[in-house]
Amino acid sequence: MSELISKLKTKTREELCELAKNNIITTVEGWVKTKRDSKNITFIEVSDGTCLKGLQVVAERGKIADDVLSGITTGASVVCKGRLVESEGANQAVELQAEEIELVGEAPADYPLQKKRHTLEYLREIGHLRARTNTIGAVMRVRSAMAYAVHKYFQDNGFYYVNTPLITASDAEGAGQMFQVTTLDLNNVPRTEDGKADYSKDFFGKKANLTVSGQLEGETYATALKNIYTFGPTFRAENSNTKRHLAEFWMIEPEMAFCTLEGDMKIAESFLKYIFSYTLENCAEDMEFFSSFIEKGVRETIEHVIKTPFAHLTYTEAIAELEKSKDSFDFKPYWGCDIQTEHERFLSEEVCKSPVIVTDYPKEIKSFYMKMNDDGRTVRAMDVLVPRLGEIIGGSEREARLDVLKQRMAELGLKEEDYWWYLDLRKYGTVPHAGFGLGFERAVQYITGMQNIRDVIPYPRAVGSAEF
Ligand code: 4AD
Ligand code: MG
């Protein structure tokens, strides 16, 4: 019956008071946020986590046994049965006049979430309890709604959901940031004649890793089912301790056959706008909280983003813009450099004042699979950059020409035999195709205004940190 609390959140004060006239007897199950005693009455704020708001339970001494009331402390779990009545207090429209309270589980005085405000850093140390706070609870409800919106967008638009492997023998990005998966005894590694680790003795008979991206396998399905998407965990042994990198993060990767970069960009924009609108519509209470307490005005920002067409710049144009303001950067931009986070933010926040799609990057700073432009220097890559965060999406049109792809791989020292199946896609019925990857946590970060990516995933994994 505790969905009562969720129902309450969608109603206005007037509707709630009207409801309270119906003499509703109901039950609320949840955890005690606070308890306050006055003369003959105890006020208990009970939250069941289904929404931001809790319900005030009013317990009259005499009606509820003293030993129950004294056992009710912050963090305890309770089941309260009573009558929903109009409240005299200013903070809530209705409250529950308790008839019975069952103390299900006590919470001793060392419960780490006492009433005072806690820092997000402190909450990371109690990852197993932090979802009981307003902030992390709201983040995780929004995250859940966004995951649903992701599936809904693609399912409604004719994309098939494909589950790509997490353990793989190929490096999808060719960037060497992989976690190795092995059952070899690290204290007694079998060796080949030349002294190297002998992976033929390993579990898979070859060297294996956790995937950095499902894209390559995604391409094999797009060139069979036309439009597909993946949505799953990816892993990167990136040694960067930043507010926007995780070692384990969730990525959404659509891949479209018979599609070029233009189509790719259109889908990226419409997809982002869809999941943003869905979240604003379905998480109004939590979004109001973020907009008031986490990042002032974040809701209006997102509303604006939904209405405004994304800006477009080529990499060359972007560098020209950055060079005009080069004194404002720690890292001086030049043609050929990797665009840094400070540059990404400048382009979206200052130059375009909106999300911006940057295209046609130098081949040297992008992955081997991207389609080569006729200039021989740039590739058909696109990154979507947003204010506050920088890169949120990375994608490209893929190189569909077998000879050009082989040549790129040779230039980068990638072995053809490691990618034989990927090359087969270009050999048998090759087509223009394109796709992109959205970092799911970056999307949650963007919409909630949360500063640190570690606070938008239940259990963050980062360099030196894998507690829980
Ligand atoms: O730009 P990336 O590396 O692109 C790919 O992996 C392609 N295979 C995608 C594709 O075309 N199918 O990563 C895509 C997105 C980034 O834009 C970023 O949002 C997120 O994934 N991302 C991370 N998020 C959290 N922690 C990390 N370490 C991330 N690395 C990338
Ligand atoms: Mg990228």
Coordinates of C-alpha atoms and ligand atoms in Angstrom, one line a residue:
M1 CA 0.0 0.0 0.0
S2 CA 3.0 2.3 0.3
E3 CA 2.5 3.5 -3.3
L4 CA 0.3 6.0 -1.5
I5 CA 3.3 8.2 -1.0
S6 CA 4.0 8.2 -4.7
K7 CA 0.4 9.1 -5.5
L8 CA 0.6 12.0 -3.1
K9 CA 3.4 13.6 -5.1
T10 CA 1.3 14.1 -8.2
K11 CA -1.6 15.8 -6.4
T12 CA -2.0 19.5 -5.6
R13 CA -2.6 20.7 -2.0
E14 CA -6.3 21.1 -2.8
E15 CA -6.7 17.7 -4.3
L16 CA -5.0 16.2 -1.3
C17 CA -7.3 17.9 1.2
E18 CA -10.2 16.7 -0.9
L19 CA -8.8 13.2 -0.7
A20 CA -8.4 13.5 3.1
K21 CA -12.2 14.1 3.4
N22 CA -12.8 10.5 2.3
N23 CA -11.8 8.9 5.6
I24 CA -9.1 6.8 4.0
I25 CA -7.5 4.2 6.2
T26 CA -4.1 3.3 4.7
T27 CA -0.7 1.9 5.5
V28 CA 2.7 3.3 4.9
E29 CA 5.9 1.3 4.9
G30 CA 9.2 3.1 5.0
W31 CA 12.2 4.5 6.9
V32 CA 12.1 7.2 9.5
K33 CA 13.7 10.4 8.3
T34 CA 13.1 12.4 11.5
K35 CA 11.2 12.2 14.7
R36 CA 10.0 15.2 16.8
D37 CA 8.3 15.0 20.1
S38 CA 5.9 17.6 21.4
K39 CA 3.7 17.3 24.5
N40 CA 1.4 14.5 23.8
I41 CA 2.2 13.9 20.2
T42 CA 5.2 12.5 18.2
F43 CA 5.7 13.6 14.6
I44 CA 7.5 11.0 12.5
E45 CA 8.6 11.8 8.9
V46 CA 8.4 8.5 7.0
S47 CA 9.9 8.1 3.5
D48 CA 9.6 5.0 1.4
G49 CA 12.0 6.1 -1.4
T50 CA 9.4 5.9 -4.2
C51 CA 9.5 9.7 -4.4
L52 CA 11.2 12.7 -2.9
K53 CA 8.5 13.6 -0.4
G54 CA 7.7 11.6 2.7
L55 CA 4.6 11.4 4.7
Q56 CA 4.2 12.9 8.2
V57 CA 2.9 10.4 10.6
V58 CA 1.3 11.8 13.8
A59 CA 1.4 9.4 16.8
E60 CA -0.6 10.2 19.9
R61 CA 0.9 9.1 23.1
G62 CA -1.4 6.5 24.7
K63 CA -2.6 5.3 21.3
I64 CA 0.9 4.1 20.3
A65 CA 2.9 2.2 23.0
D66 CA 5.8 4.1 24.6
D67 CA 8.3 1.4 23.8
V68 CA 7.4 1.5 20.1
L69 CA 7.7 5.3 20.1
S70 CA 11.0 5.2 21.9
G71 CA 12.4 2.7 19.5
I72 CA 11.6 4.9 16.5
T73 CA 14.7 6.7 15.6
T74 CA 16.2 8.2 12.4
G75 CA 16.8 5.3 10.0
A76 CA 14.4 2.8 11.6
S77 CA 12.0 0.9 9.4
V78 CA 8.3 1.1 10.3
V79 CA 4.8 0.2 9.0
C80 CA 2.3 2.8 10.0
K81 CA -1.5 2.3 9.7
G82 CA -3.9 5.1 10.1
R83 CA -6.2 7.7 8.7
L84 CA -5.2 10.3 6.1
V85 CA -6.2 13.7 7.4
E86 CA -5.7 17.3 6.4
S87 CA -2.6 18.7 8.2
E88 CA -2.5 21.8 10.3
G89 CA 1.2 22.2 9.6
A90 CA 2.4 24.4 6.8
N91 CA 4.9 21.9 5.4
Q92 CA 2.4 19.3 4.2
A93 CA -1.2 19.2 3.0
V94 CA -2.0 15.9 4.5
E95 CA -0.7 13.6 7.3
L96 CA -1.4 10.2 8.7
Q97 CA -3.1 10.0 12.0
A98 CA -1.5 6.7 13.3
E99 CA -3.7 4.0 14.7
E100 CA -1.0 1.4 14.8
I101 CA 2.8 1.5 14.3
E102 CA 5.0 -1.5 13.9
L103 CA 8.7 -1.0 14.5
V104 CA 10.1 -3.4 11.9
G105 CA 13.8 -2.7 12.3
E106 CA 15.6 -0.4 14.8
A107 CA 18.4 1.9 13.8
P108 CA 20.9 2.4 16.7
A109 CA 22.3 5.9 17.4
D110 CA 25.4 5.2 15.2
Y111 CA 23.2 5.2 12.0
P112 CA 25.4 7.2 9.7
L113 CA 22.7 9.3 8.1
Q114 CA 21.5 11.5 11.0
K115 CA 19.5 14.5 10.2
K116 CA 22.3 17.0 9.4
R117 CA 23.4 17.6 5.8
H118 CA 26.2 15.4 4.6
T119 CA 28.7 16.1 1.9
L120 CA 28.6 14.0 -1.2
E121 CA 32.2 13.0 -0.5
Y122 CA 31.1 11.6 2.9
L123 CA 28.2 9.8 1.2
R124 CA 30.5 8.0 -1.2
E125 CA 32.1 6.3 1.8
I126 CA 28.7 4.9 2.8
G127 CA 27.6 3.8 -0.7
H128 CA 25.4 1.1 0.7
L129 CA 23.2 3.7 2.5
R130 CA 23.5 6.8 0.5
A131 CA 20.4 6.0 -1.7
R132 CA 18.3 6.8 1.4
T133 CA 19.3 10.5 1.1
N134 CA 17.2 13.0 -0.9
T135 CA 19.9 13.7 -3.4
I136 CA 21.1 10.2 -4.3
G137 CA 17.5 8.9 -4.1
A138 CA 16.4 11.5 -6.7
V139 CA 19.4 10.8 -8.9
M140 CA 18.7 7.1 -9.0
R141 CA 15.0 7.6 -9.8
V142 CA 16.0 9.9 -12.6
R143 CA 18.6 7.4 -13.8
S144 CA 15.9 4.7 -13.9
A145 CA 13.5 6.9 -15.9
M146 CA 16.2 7.8 -18.3
A147 CA 17.1 4.1 -18.9
Y148 CA 13.5 3.5 -19.8
A149 CA 13.4 6.5 -22.1
V150 CA 16.5 5.2 -23.9
H151 CA 14.7 1.9 -24.7
K152 CA 11.5 3.6 -25.5
Y153 CA 13.1 6.0 -28.0
F154 CA 14.8 3.2 -29.9
Q155 CA 12.0 0.6 -29.7
D156 CA 9.5 3.2 -30.9
N157 CA 11.8 4.1 -33.8
G158 CA 12.4 0.6 -35.2
F159 CA 15.8 -0.2 -33.6
Y160 CA 16.5 -3.7 -32.3
Y161 CA 18.2 -4.1 -28.9
V162 CA 21.4 -6.2 -29.2
N163 CA 23.5 -7.5 -26.3
T164 CA 27.1 -7.4 -27.2
P165 CA 29.7 -9.3 -25.3
L166 CA 31.5 -7.9 -22.2
I167 CA 34.4 -10.2 -22.6
T168 CA 36.2 -9.7 -25.9
A169 CA 39.5 -10.4 -27.6
S170 CA 39.5 -7.2 -29.7
D171 CA 40.1 -3.6 -28.7
A172 CA 37.1 -1.7 -30.2
E173 CA 38.7 1.7 -29.9
G174 CA 42.3 0.6 -30.6
A175 CA 43.4 2.8 -27.7
G176 CA 44.7 0.0 -25.4
Q177 CA 42.8 1.1 -22.3
M178 CA 41.5 -2.4 -21.5
F179 CA 41.2 -4.5 -18.3
Q180 CA 42.6 -7.9 -18.9
V181 CA 40.5 -11.0 -18.1
T182 CA 42.5 -14.1 -17.2
T183 CA 42.4 -17.3 -15.1
L184 CA 46.2 -17.7 -15.3
D185 CA 47.9 -17.9 -12.0
L186 CA 49.7 -14.6 -11.8
N187 CA 52.3 -16.0 -9.5
N188 CA 53.1 -18.7 -11.9
V189 CA 52.4 -17.6 -15.5
P190 CA 53.0 -20.2 -18.2
R191 CA 55.6 -18.9 -20.7
T192 CA 56.3 -19.4 -24.4
E193 CA 59.8 -20.2 -25.6
D194 CA 60.6 -16.5 -25.9
G195 CA 59.6 -15.8 -22.3
K196 CA 56.2 -14.1 -23.0
A197 CA 53.0 -15.0 -21.2
D198 CA 51.5 -18.0 -23.0
Y199 CA 47.9 -17.1 -23.5
S200 CA 47.1 -20.3 -25.4
K201 CA 47.0 -21.8 -21.8
D202 CA 44.5 -19.1 -20.7
F203 CA 40.8 -19.7 -20.3
F204 CA 39.9 -18.5 -23.8
G205 CA 43.0 -19.8 -25.5
K206 CA 44.0 -16.2 -26.3
K207 CA 44.3 -12.9 -24.5
A208 CA 40.9 -11.5 -23.5
N209 CA 39.7 -8.2 -22.0
L210 CA 36.6 -6.4 -20.8
T211 CA 35.1 -4.5 -23.6
V212 CA 35.6 -0.8 -24.0
S213 CA 32.7 -0.5 -26.5
G214 CA 30.2 -2.8 -28.1
Q215 CA 30.4 -0.9 -31.4
L216 CA 32.3 -3.4 -33.6
E217 CA 29.9 -6.2 -32.7
G218 CA 27.1 -3.7 -33.0
E219 CA 28.1 -3.0 -36.6
T220 CA 27.8 -6.7 -37.4
Y221 CA 24.2 -6.6 -36.3
A222 CA 23.4 -3.3 -37.9
T223 CA 24.6 -4.7 -41.2
A224 CA 22.0 -7.5 -40.7
L225 CA 19.1 -6.0 -38.9
K226 CA 19.5 -2.4 -40.2
N227 CA 19.1 -0.3 -37.1
I228 CA 20.3 -1.6 -33.7
Y229 CA 21.3 -0.3 -30.3
T230 CA 23.3 -1.6 -27.4
F231 CA 22.9 -0.5 -23.8
G232 CA 25.3 -2.0 -21.4
P233 CA 28.4 -1.7 -19.2
T234 CA 31.8 -0.8 -20.7
F235 CA 35.1 -0.7 -19.0
R236 CA 38.1 1.5 -19.4
A237 CA 41.4 1.4 -17.5
E238 CA 41.7 5.1 -18.0
N239 CA 44.1 6.4 -15.4
S240 CA 42.2 9.7 -15.1
N241 CA 40.9 10.9 -11.8
T242 CA 38.3 13.4 -13.1
K243 CA 34.7 14.3 -12.4
R244 CA 33.5 12.8 -15.7
H245 CA 35.4 9.5 -16.0
L246 CA 34.6 6.1 -14.6
A247 CA 36.4 2.8 -15.1
E248 CA 33.0 1.1 -15.4
F249 CA 30.3 3.1 -17.1
W250 CA 27.2 2.3 -19.1
M251 CA 27.1 3.2 -22.8
I252 CA 24.3 3.4 -25.3
E253 CA 25.5 2.7 -28.9
P254 CA 23.0 2.9 -31.8
E255 CA 24.3 1.7 -35.2
M256 CA 22.5 2.4 -38.5
A257 CA 23.1 0.7 -41.8
F258 CA 22.6 2.8 -45.0
C259 CA 23.3 5.9 -43.0
T260 CA 25.9 8.6 -43.3
L261 CA 27.2 11.2 -40.8
E262 CA 24.3 13.5 -41.5
G263 CA 21.8 10.9 -40.5
D264 CA 23.9 10.0 -37.5
M265 CA 23.9 13.6 -36.2
K266 CA 20.1 13.9 -36.7
I267 CA 19.5 10.8 -34.7
A268 CA 21.9 11.9 -31.9
E269 CA 20.1 15.2 -31.5
S270 CA 16.6 13.8 -31.6
F271 CA 17.5 11.0 -29.2
L272 CA 19.1 13.3 -26.6
K273 CA 16.1 15.7 -26.8
Y274 CA 13.7 12.8 -26.4
I275 CA 15.3 11.4 -23.3
F276 CA 15.6 14.9 -21.8
S277 CA 11.9 15.7 -22.4
Y278 CA 10.9 12.3 -21.1
T279 CA 12.7 12.9 -17.9
L280 CA 11.4 16.4 -17.4
E281 CA 7.9 15.2 -17.9
N282 CA 8.1 12.1 -15.8
C283 CA 10.5 13.2 -13.0
A284 CA 9.0 16.6 -12.3
E285 CA 9.4 16.5 -8.6
D286 CA 13.0 15.3 -8.6
M287 CA 13.9 17.8 -11.4
E288 CA 12.5 20.6 -9.3
F289 CA 14.8 19.5 -6.5
F290 CA 17.8 19.5 -8.7
S291 CA 17.0 22.8 -10.1
S292 CA 16.6 24.4 -6.7
F293 CA 19.3 22.6 -4.6
I294 CA 21.9 21.0 -6.9
E295 CA 22.4 23.2 -10.0
K296 CA 20.3 26.4 -10.0
G297 CA 18.1 26.5 -13.0
V298 CA 19.1 23.2 -14.5
R299 CA 15.6 22.4 -15.5
E300 CA 15.2 25.7 -17.5
T301 CA 18.6 24.9 -19.2
I302 CA 17.4 21.5 -20.3
E303 CA 14.1 23.0 -21.5
H304 CA 16.1 25.5 -23.6
V305 CA 18.3 22.7 -25.0
I306 CA 15.2 20.7 -26.0
K307 CA 13.9 23.7 -28.0
T308 CA 17.1 24.9 -29.6
P309 CA 18.7 23.3 -32.7
F310 CA 22.2 22.1 -31.9
A311 CA 25.1 24.2 -33.3
H312 CA 27.5 22.7 -35.9
L313 CA 31.2 23.3 -36.3
T314 CA 34.0 21.4 -38.1
Y315 CA 37.1 20.7 -36.0
T316 CA 38.9 23.2 -38.2
E317 CA 36.4 25.9 -37.4
A318 CA 36.4 24.9 -33.7
I319 CA 40.2 25.3 -33.5
A320 CA 40.0 28.7 -35.2
E321 CA 37.5 29.8 -32.6
L322 CA 39.6 28.5 -29.8
E323 CA 42.8 30.1 -31.1
K324 CA 41.0 33.5 -31.0
S325 CA 40.8 33.1 -27.2
K326 CA 43.9 31.0 -26.6
D327 CA 44.9 33.0 -23.5
S328 CA 42.0 31.6 -21.6
F329 CA 43.2 28.0 -21.7
D330 CA 45.8 26.0 -19.8
F331 CA 46.3 23.9 -22.8
K332 CA 47.0 26.1 -25.9
P333 CA 44.9 24.8 -28.8
Y334 CA 46.4 24.2 -32.3
W335 CA 45.3 22.3 -35.4
G336 CA 45.9 18.6 -34.7
C337 CA 45.6 18.8 -30.9
D338 CA 43.1 16.7 -29.0
I339 CA 40.3 19.0 -27.9
Q340 CA 40.5 19.2 -24.1
T341 CA 37.6 19.4 -21.7
E342 CA 38.3 23.2 -21.2
H343 CA 38.0 23.6 -25.0
E344 CA 34.9 21.5 -25.3
R345 CA 33.2 23.6 -22.6
F346 CA 34.3 26.9 -24.1
L347 CA 32.9 25.9 -27.5
S348 CA 29.5 25.0 -26.1
E349 CA 29.3 27.6 -23.3
E350 CA 30.9 30.6 -24.9
V351 CA 31.0 30.2 -28.7
C352 CA 27.7 28.5 -29.4
K353 CA 25.8 28.9 -26.0
S354 CA 24.2 25.5 -26.8
P355 CA 25.1 21.9 -27.4
V356 CA 27.4 21.8 -30.4
I357 CA 28.3 19.0 -32.8
V358 CA 31.9 19.1 -33.9
T359 CA 32.8 17.1 -37.0
D360 CA 35.7 16.1 -39.2
Y361 CA 38.5 15.7 -36.7
P362 CA 42.1 14.9 -37.7
K363 CA 42.5 11.2 -38.3
E364 CA 45.5 11.0 -35.8
I365 CA 43.3 11.8 -32.8
K366 CA 40.4 9.5 -33.7
S367 CA 39.8 5.7 -34.0
F368 CA 40.8 3.5 -36.9
Y369 CA 37.3 2.7 -38.0
M370 CA 36.2 6.2 -38.9
K371 CA 35.5 7.1 -42.6
M372 CA 38.3 9.0 -44.2
N373 CA 37.4 12.3 -45.8
D374 CA 38.6 13.1 -49.4
D375 CA 41.3 15.4 -47.9
G376 CA 43.1 12.4 -46.5
R377 CA 43.7 14.3 -43.2
T378 CA 40.3 14.3 -41.5
V379 CA 37.7 11.7 -40.7
R380 CA 33.9 11.7 -40.5
A381 CA 33.8 11.8 -36.7
M382 CA 31.3 13.8 -34.6
D383 CA 31.3 14.7 -30.9
V384 CA 28.4 16.3 -29.2
L385 CA 29.6 18.8 -26.7
V386 CA 27.4 20.3 -24.0
P387 CA 27.8 23.2 -21.6
R388 CA 29.2 22.3 -18.1
L389 CA 30.3 18.8 -19.1
G390 CA 32.0 18.8 -22.6
E391 CA 31.7 15.6 -24.6
I392 CA 28.6 13.6 -24.0
I393 CA 28.4 11.7 -27.3
G394 CA 31.1 10.4 -29.6
G395 CA 30.3 8.9 -32.9
S396 CA 31.2 8.7 -36.6
E397 CA 30.4 7.3 -40.0
R398 CA 32.3 4.1 -40.4
E399 CA 34.9 3.3 -43.0
A400 CA 33.0 1.0 -45.4
R401 CA 35.7 0.6 -48.0
L402 CA 37.8 -2.5 -47.4
D403 CA 41.0 -1.2 -48.9
V404 CA 40.9 2.1 -47.1
L405 CA 40.1 0.4 -43.8
K406 CA 43.0 -2.0 -44.2
Q407 CA 45.3 0.8 -45.0
R408 CA 44.3 2.7 -41.9
M409 CA 44.8 -0.3 -39.7
A410 CA 48.2 -0.9 -41.2
E411 CA 49.2 2.7 -40.5
L412 CA 48.1 2.3 -36.9
G413 CA 49.8 -1.1 -36.4
L414 CA 46.6 -3.0 -35.9
K415 CA 46.8 -6.6 -37.1
E416 CA 44.3 -7.7 -39.7
E417 CA 43.9 -11.2 -38.2
D418 CA 42.7 -9.7 -35.0
Y419 CA 39.8 -8.0 -36.8
W420 CA 39.2 -10.5 -39.6
W421 CA 35.4 -10.7 -38.9
Y422 CA 35.2 -6.9 -38.8
L423 CA 36.9 -6.7 -42.2
D424 CA 34.4 -9.3 -43.5
L425 CA 31.6 -6.7 -43.2
R426 CA 33.4 -4.7 -45.8
K427 CA 34.0 -7.7 -48.0
Y428 CA 30.4 -9.0 -48.0
G429 CA 27.7 -6.5 -48.8
T430 CA 29.4 -3.4 -47.4
V431 CA 27.1 -0.3 -46.9
P432 CA 27.6 3.2 -45.6
H433 CA 26.8 3.0 -41.9
A434 CA 27.2 5.1 -38.8
G435 CA 26.6 5.2 -35.1
F436 CA 27.5 6.9 -31.9
G437 CA 28.0 6.2 -28.2
L438 CA 26.3 8.1 -25.4
G439 CA 27.9 7.8 -22.0
F440 CA 24.8 7.1 -19.8
E441 CA 26.3 8.6 -16.6
R442 CA 27.3 11.8 -18.5
A443 CA 23.6 12.1 -19.6
V444 CA 22.4 11.6 -16.0
Q445 CA 25.0 14.1 -14.8
Y446 CA 23.9 16.6 -17.4
I447 CA 20.2 16.5 -16.6
T448 CA 20.6 16.4 -12.8
G449 CA 23.4 19.0 -12.6
M450 CA 25.4 16.7 -10.4
Q451 CA 29.1 17.7 -10.4
N452 CA 30.7 14.4 -10.0
I453 CA 30.0 11.3 -12.2
R454 CA 30.6 9.1 -9.1
D455 CA 27.4 10.3 -7.6
V456 CA 25.2 9.3 -10.6
I457 CA 26.0 5.5 -10.6
P458 CA 25.1 3.3 -7.7
Y459 CA 28.6 2.0 -7.1
P460 CA 31.3 4.0 -8.9
R461 CA 34.5 2.2 -10.1
A462 CA 37.5 4.5 -10.6
V463 CA 41.3 4.4 -10.2
G464 CA 42.0 3.1 -6.7
S465 CA 38.4 2.7 -5.8
A466 CA 36.2 -0.4 -5.9
E467 CA 34.6 -0.5 -2.5
F468 CA 31.2 -2.2 -2.2
Ligands
4AD1 O1 33.9 8.7 -27.6 P1 33.9 7.2 -27.1 O2 35.2 6.6 -26.7 O3 33.3 6.5 -28.3 C1 33.1 5.1 -28.5 O4 33.3 4.3 -27.6 C2 32.5 4.7 -29.8 N1 32.7 3.2 -29.9 C3 31.0 5.1 -29.8 C4 30.4 4.7 -31.0 O5 30.6 5.3 -32.1 N2 29.6 3.6 -31.0 O6 32.8 7.0 -26.0 C5 31.5 7.4 -26.1 C6 30.9 8.2 -24.9 C7 31.7 9.5 -24.7 O7 31.2 10.5 -25.5 C8 31.4 9.7 -23.2 O8 30.1 10.2 -23.0 C9 31.3 8.3 -22.7 O9 31.1 7.4 -23.8 N3 32.6 7.9 -22.0 C10 32.8 7.8 -20.7 N4 31.9 8.0 -19.7 C11 32.4 7.8 -18.4 N5 33.6 7.4 -18.1 C12 34.5 7.2 -19.1 N6 35.7 6.8 -18.8 C13 34.1 7.4 -20.5 N7 34.7 7.3 -21.7 C14 33.8 7.6 -22.6
MG2 MG 35.1 10.3 -27.6

